[in-house]
CSV table of C-alpha atoms in Angstrom, one decimal:
chain,number,residue,atom,x,y,z
F,1065,PHE,CA,-16.1,8.0,22.3
F,1066,TYR,CA,-16.2,11.8,22.8
F,1067,LYS,CA,-20.0,11.7,23.1
F,1068,SER,CA,-19.9,9.1,25.9
F,1069,ILE,CA,-17.2,11.0,27.8
F,1070,MET,CA,-19.2,14.2,27.7
F,1071,ALA,CA,-22.4,12.4,28.7
F,1072,LYS,CA,-20.6,10.9,31.8
F,1073,ARG,CA,-19.2,14.2,32.9
F,1074,GLY,CA,-22.4,16.1,32.2
F,1075,ARG,CA,-20.5,18.9,30.5
F,1076,PRO,CA,-22.3,20.7,27.6
F,1077,ARG,CA,-20.7,20.7,24.1
F,1078,LYS,CA,-18.9,23.8,23.1
F,1079,LEU,CA,-20.2,24.5,19.7
F,1080,ASN,CA,-18.4,26.8,17.3
F,1081,PRO,CA,-21.0,28.4,15.0
F,1082,ASP,CA,-18.4,29.9,12.7
F,1083,LYS,CA,-16.7,26.6,11.9
F,1084,GLN,CA,-18.1,23.4,10.4
F,1085,CYS,CA,-16.5,20.1,9.9
F,1086,PRO,CA,-16.3,19.3,6.1
F,1087,ASN,CA,-16.6,15.6,6.8
F,1088,CYS,CA,-19.7,15.4,9.0
F,1089,GLY,CA,-21.0,19.0,9.1
F,1090,SER,CA,-20.8,19.3,12.9
F,1091,ASN,CA,-20.0,22.6,14.7
F,1092,TRP,CA,-18.5,20.7,17.6
F,1093,VAL,CA,-14.9,21.7,16.6
F,1094,VAL,CA,-11.9,22.9,18.6
F,1095,LYS,CA,-8.5,24.4,17.7
F,1096,ASN,CA,-5.8,21.8,17.0
F,1097,GLY,CA,-2.6,23.8,16.4
F,1098,SER,CA,-1.3,24.9,13.1
F,1099,SER,CA,0.8,23.7,10.2
F,1100,ARG,CA,2.6,25.7,7.4
F,1101,GLY,CA,0.9,28.8,8.7
F,1102,LYS,CA,-2.6,27.4,8.5
F,1103,LYS,CA,-4.8,26.8,11.6
F,1104,LYS,CA,-5.9,23.2,12.2
F,1105,TRP,CA,-9.2,22.2,13.7
F,1106,LEU,CA,-10.3,18.9,15.2
F,1107,CYS,CA,-13.9,17.7,15.0
F,1108,LYS,CA,-15.0,16.2,18.3
F,1109,ASN,CA,-17.9,14.5,16.5
F,1110,CYS,CA,-16.1,12.4,13.9
F,1111,GLY,CA,-12.4,12.9,14.9
F,1112,LYS,CA,-11.3,14.3,11.6
F,1113,THR,CA,-8.7,17.1,11.3
F,1114,PHE,CA,-9.1,19.9,8.8
F,1115,TYR,CA,-7.5,23.2,8.0
F,1116,GLU,CA,-8.9,26.7,8.1
F,1117,GLY,CA,-9.4,28.4,4.7
F,1118,VAL,CA,-9.0,25.2,2.7
F,1119,LYS,CA,-11.8,24.0,0.4
F,1120,TYR,CA,-12.6,20.3,0.7
F,1121,HIS,CA,-14.3,18.5,-2.2
F,1122,ARG,CA,-15.9,15.2,-1.6
F,1123,LEU,CA,-15.6,12.7,-4.4
F,1124,PRO,CA,-19.0,11.9,-5.9
F,1125,LYS,CA,-20.4,8.5,-5.3
F,1126,LYS,CA,-20.7,7.8,-9.0
F,1127,THR,CA,-17.0,8.6,-9.5
F,1128,LYS,CA,-16.1,6.2,-6.7
F,1129,GLU,CA,-18.2,3.5,-8.3
F,1130,LYS,CA,-16.5,4.2,-11.7
F,1131,ILE,CA,-13.0,3.9,-10.1
F,1132,ILE,CA,-13.9,0.6,-8.4
F,1133,ALA,CA,-15.5,-0.8,-11.6
F,1134,MET,CA,-12.4,0.2,-13.7
F,1135,ARG,CA,-10.1,-1.4,-11.1
F,1136,VAL,CA,-12.1,-4.6,-11.2
F,1137,GLU,CA,-11.8,-4.7,-15.0
F,1138,GLY,CA,-8.0,-4.7,-14.6
F,1139,TYR,CA,-7.0,-1.0,-15.1
F,1140,SER,CA,-4.0,0.2,-13.2
F,1141,ILE,CA,-4.3,3.1,-10.7
F,1142,SER,CA,-2.3,5.4,-13.1
F,1143,SER,CA,-4.5,4.6,-16.1
F,1144,ILE,CA,-7.7,5.3,-14.0
F,1145,ALA,CA,-6.3,8.6,-12.8
F,1146,ARG,CA,-5.5,9.6,-16.4
F,1147,ALA,CA,-8.8,8.5,-17.8
F,1148,LEU,CA,-10.9,10.2,-15.2
F,1149,ASN,CA,-8.6,13.3,-14.9
F,1150,LEU,CA,-8.1,12.7,-11.1
F,1151,LYS,CA,-5.0,12.8,-8.9
F,1152,TYR,CA,-3.2,9.5,-8.4
F,1153,ALA,CA,-3.6,9.8,-4.6
F,1154,THR,CA,-7.3,10.2,-4.9
F,1155,VAL,CA,-7.7,7.1,-7.0
F,1156,TYR,CA,-5.2,5.1,-4.8
F,1157,ASN,CA,-7.1,6.0,-1.6
F,1158,THR,CA,-10.4,5.1,-3.1
F,1159,VAL,CA,-9.1,1.7,-4.3
F,1160,TYR,CA,-7.3,1.1,-0.9
F,1161,ARG,CA,-10.4,1.7,1.2
F,1162,SER,CA,-12.7,-0.3,-1.1
F,1163,ARG,CA,-10.4,-3.4,-1.3
F,1164,LYS,CA,-9.8,-3.3,2.5
F,1165,PHE,CA,-13.6,-3.2,3.1
F,1166,PHE,CA,-14.4,-6.0,0.7
F,1167,PHE,CA,-11.5,-8.2,2.0
F,1168,GLU,CA,-12.9,-7.9,5.6
F,1169,LYS,CA,-16.2,-9.1,4.2
F,1170,ILE,CA,-14.6,-12.0,2.5
F,1171,LYS,CA,-12.7,-13.0,5.7
F,1172,GLU,CA,-16.0,-13.0,7.6
F,1173,LYS,CA,-17.4,-15.3,5.0
F,1174,TRP,CA,-14.4,-17.6,5.3
F,1175,LYS,CA,-14.9,-17.8,9.1
F,1176,ARG,CA,-18.6,-18.6,8.7
F,1177,ASN,CA,-17.8,-21.4,6.2
F,1178,LYS,CA,-15.3,-22.9,8.6
F,1179,THR,CA,-18.1,-24.7,10.5
F,1180,LYS,CA,-19.6,-26.1,7.3
F,1181,LYS,CA,-18.6,-29.3,5.5
F,1182,ALA,CA,-17.7,-28.9,1.8
F,1183,LYS,CA,-18.2,-31.5,-0.9
F,1184,VAL,CA,-15.0,-31.0,-2.9
F,1185,ILE,CA,-11.8,-28.9,-2.5
F,1186,SER,CA,-9.3,-28.6,-5.3
F,1187,PHE,CA,-5.8,-27.1,-4.8
F,1188,ASP,CA,-3.4,-25.4,-7.1
F,1189,GLU,CA,-0.8,-22.5,-7.0
F,1190,MET,CA,0.5,-19.7,-9.2
F,1191,VAL,CA,3.6,-17.7,-9.0
F,1192,THR,CA,4.1,-13.9,-8.9
F,1193,PHE,CA,6.5,-11.4,-7.2
F,1194,ILE,CA,6.6,-8.6,-4.7
F,1195,LYS,CA,8.5,-5.4,-5.7
F,1196,ASN,CA,10.9,-7.2,-8.0
F,1197,LYS,CA,11.1,-10.4,-10.0
F,1198,GLN,CA,13.7,-11.9,-7.7
F,1199,ASN,CA,11.3,-11.8,-4.8
F,1200,LYS,CA,9.0,-14.6,-5.9
F,1201,VAL,CA,5.9,-15.6,-3.9
F,1202,TRP,CA,3.3,-18.3,-4.5
F,1203,ILE,CA,-0.5,-17.8,-4.4
F,1204,TRP,CA,-2.2,-21.0,-3.2
F,1205,THR,CA,-5.7,-21.3,-4.4
F,1206,ALA,CA,-8.5,-23.6,-3.3
F,1207,ILE,CA,-11.9,-23.9,-4.9
F,1208,VAL,CA,-14.3,-25.0,-2.2
F,1209,LYS,CA,-17.5,-26.4,-3.4
F,1210,PHE,CA,-20.5,-26.4,-1.0
F,1211,ASP,CA,-24.1,-27.4,-1.7
F,1212,GLY,CA,-25.3,-24.7,-4.2
F,1213,GLU,CA,-22.2,-22.5,-3.7
F,1214,THR,CA,-18.6,-22.4,-4.7
F,1215,VAL,CA,-16.1,-20.2,-2.8
F,1216,PRO,CA,-12.5,-19.4,-3.7
F,1217,TYR,CA,-9.8,-19.2,-1.0
F,1218,PHE,CA,-6.3,-17.7,-1.2
F,1219,TYR,CA,-3.1,-17.9,0.7
F,1220,ILE,CA,0.3,-16.3,-0.1
F,1221,GLY,CA,3.7,-17.7,0.8
F,1222,ASP,CA,6.4,-19.9,-0.4
F,1223,ARG,CA,5.8,-23.3,-2.1
F,1224,SER,CA,6.7,-25.5,0.9
F,1225,GLU,CA,4.7,-28.1,2.9
F,1226,SER,CA,4.5,-25.8,5.9
F,1227,THR,CA,2.8,-23.1,3.9
F,1228,PHE,CA,0.2,-25.7,2.7
F,1229,TRP,CA,-0.7,-26.7,6.2
F,1230,LYS,CA,-1.1,-23.0,7.2
F,1231,PHE,CA,-3.5,-22.7,4.2
F,1232,PHE,CA,-5.2,-25.9,5.1
F,1233,GLU,CA,-6.0,-24.6,8.6
F,1234,ILE,CA,-8.3,-21.8,7.3
F,1235,LEU,CA,-10.3,-24.2,5.0
F,1236,PRO,CA,-13.4,-26.1,6.0
F,1237,LEU,CA,-13.4,-29.9,6.1
F,1238,ALA,CA,-14.4,-31.6,2.8
F,1239,GLU,CA,-15.5,-35.0,1.7
F,1240,GLU,CA,-13.0,-35.1,-1.2
F,1241,TYR,CA,-9.7,-33.3,-2.0
F,1242,TYR,CA,-8.0,-33.0,-5.4
F,1243,SER,CA,-4.7,-31.6,-6.7
F,1244,ASP,CA,-2.0,-32.1,-9.3
F,1245,ALA,CA,1.1,-34.3,-8.8
F,1246,TYR,CA,3.2,-31.6,-7.1
F,1247,SER,CA,5.5,-33.2,-4.5
F,1248,VAL,CA,4.0,-31.3,-1.6
F,1249,TYR,CA,0.5,-32.7,-2.4
F,1250,GLN,CA,1.9,-36.2,-2.6
F,1251,LYS,CA,3.3,-35.9,0.9
F,1252,VAL,CA,0.2,-34.3,2.5
F,1253,SER,CA,-2.2,-36.8,0.8
F,1254,GLU,CA,-0.8,-39.5,3.1
F,1255,ASN,CA,-2.3,-37.6,6.1
F,1256,ILE,CA,-5.6,-36.4,4.6
F,1257,ARG,CA,-8.4,-38.8,3.9
F,1258,ASN,CA,-9.9,-39.0,0.4
F,1259,PHE,CA,-7.0,-36.8,-1.1
F,1260,THR,CA,-6.6,-37.6,-4.8
F,1261,VAL,CA,-3.4,-36.7,-6.6
F,1262,LYS,CA,-3.3,-36.9,-10.4
F,1263,LYS,CA,-0.8,-36.0,-13.0
F,1264,GLY,CA,-1.8,-33.5,-15.8
F,1265,LYS,CA,-5.0,-31.5,-16.0
F,1266,TYR,CA,-8.4,-32.8,-15.2
F,1267,LYS,CA,-11.9,-31.6,-14.3
F,1268,GLU,CA,-11.4,-30.6,-10.7
F,1269,ILE,CA,-8.1,-28.9,-11.3
F,1270,ASN,CA,-9.4,-27.1,-14.3
F,1271,ARG,CA,-11.6,-24.9,-12.0
F,1272,ASN,CA,-8.4,-23.6,-10.4
F,1273,GLU,CA,-6.8,-23.0,-13.8
F,1274,THR,CA,-9.9,-21.0,-14.8
F,1275,LEU,CA,-9.6,-18.9,-11.7
F,1276,HIS,CA,-5.9,-18.3,-12.4
F,1277,SER,CA,-6.7,-17.1,-15.9
F,1278,CYS,CA,-9.4,-14.7,-14.5
F,1279,LEU,CA,-6.9,-13.3,-12.0
F,1280,ARG,CA,-4.3,-12.8,-14.7
F,1281,GLN,CA,-6.9,-11.0,-16.8
F,1282,TYR,CA,-8.5,-8.7,-14.1
F,1283,CYS,CA,-5.8,-8.2,-11.5
F,1284,ALA,CA,-3.3,-5.6,-12.6
F,1285,PHE,CA,-0.6,-7.0,-10.2
F,1286,LEU,CA,-0.7,-10.4,-11.8
F,1287,ARG,CA,-0.9,-9.5,-15.5
F,1288,ARG,CA,2.0,-10.6,-17.5
F,1289,LYS,CA,4.2,-8.0,-19.2
F,1290,SER,CA,2.7,-5.3,-17.1
F,1291,ARG,CA,4.3,-2.4,-15.2
F,1292,SER,CA,2.0,-2.8,-12.3
F,1293,PHE,CA,3.2,-4.9,-9.4
F,1294,ALA,CA,2.4,-5.4,-5.7
F,1295,LYS,CA,4.6,-3.7,-3.1
F,1296,SER,CA,3.5,-5.9,-0.1
F,1297,LEU,CA,1.9,-9.2,0.6
F,1298,LYS,CA,-1.0,-7.4,2.3
F,1299,SER,CA,-1.8,-5.3,-0.7
F,1300,LEU,CA,-1.6,-8.4,-3.0
F,1301,LEU,CA,-4.0,-10.4,-0.8
F,1302,GLU,CA,-6.5,-7.6,-0.6
F,1303,GLU,CA,-6.3,-7.1,-4.3
F,1304,LEU,CA,-7.2,-10.7,-4.9
């Protein structure tokens, strides 16, 4: 943005040879006020703000990869910080950025799959809570089976029929649908072709149960008898 404005006006950059941005290494920096007695500088190249006289240490790539790997294995942010001798905020920011990045990639994949036709879709749901156990929410899961590929889908809300239809809108069409005998599925099966509702557990629904077990094992927010819990619907969905 800054580069394009400068190019249009034809004004040369005012480089500051004595100052360098710790984020991108550029000398194209300007004063940006002060805070707590320390001068602030703004990098015109990347837009980052930094303080004068403060040492900035970039987290090594290997450490970031280790944080993400431990989080995927189900470790809480506090336990990762203790194990790697890092600040809680450092671990939290790394996890937050990574799960946001990967969730955007997954949403792009869901959008691309919307135009395809799946062979089988199986539905199920699992319960968890936000902030406290009185605030229950339901995670709707769908295992979508394409030719040579199986993709899980998630949606969070209450356990009503309206929530199901919101979830159904983001799914591709399928040749067959399966679910257990929950009352909502019995109602919607009347409006969806080839929707099979069965009591008990069977092959198609077992895929969802397996997914639920993996989520309970590897997602710290969903683990039973754990002190970790989600503070918002957004963080829970990104964590999934």
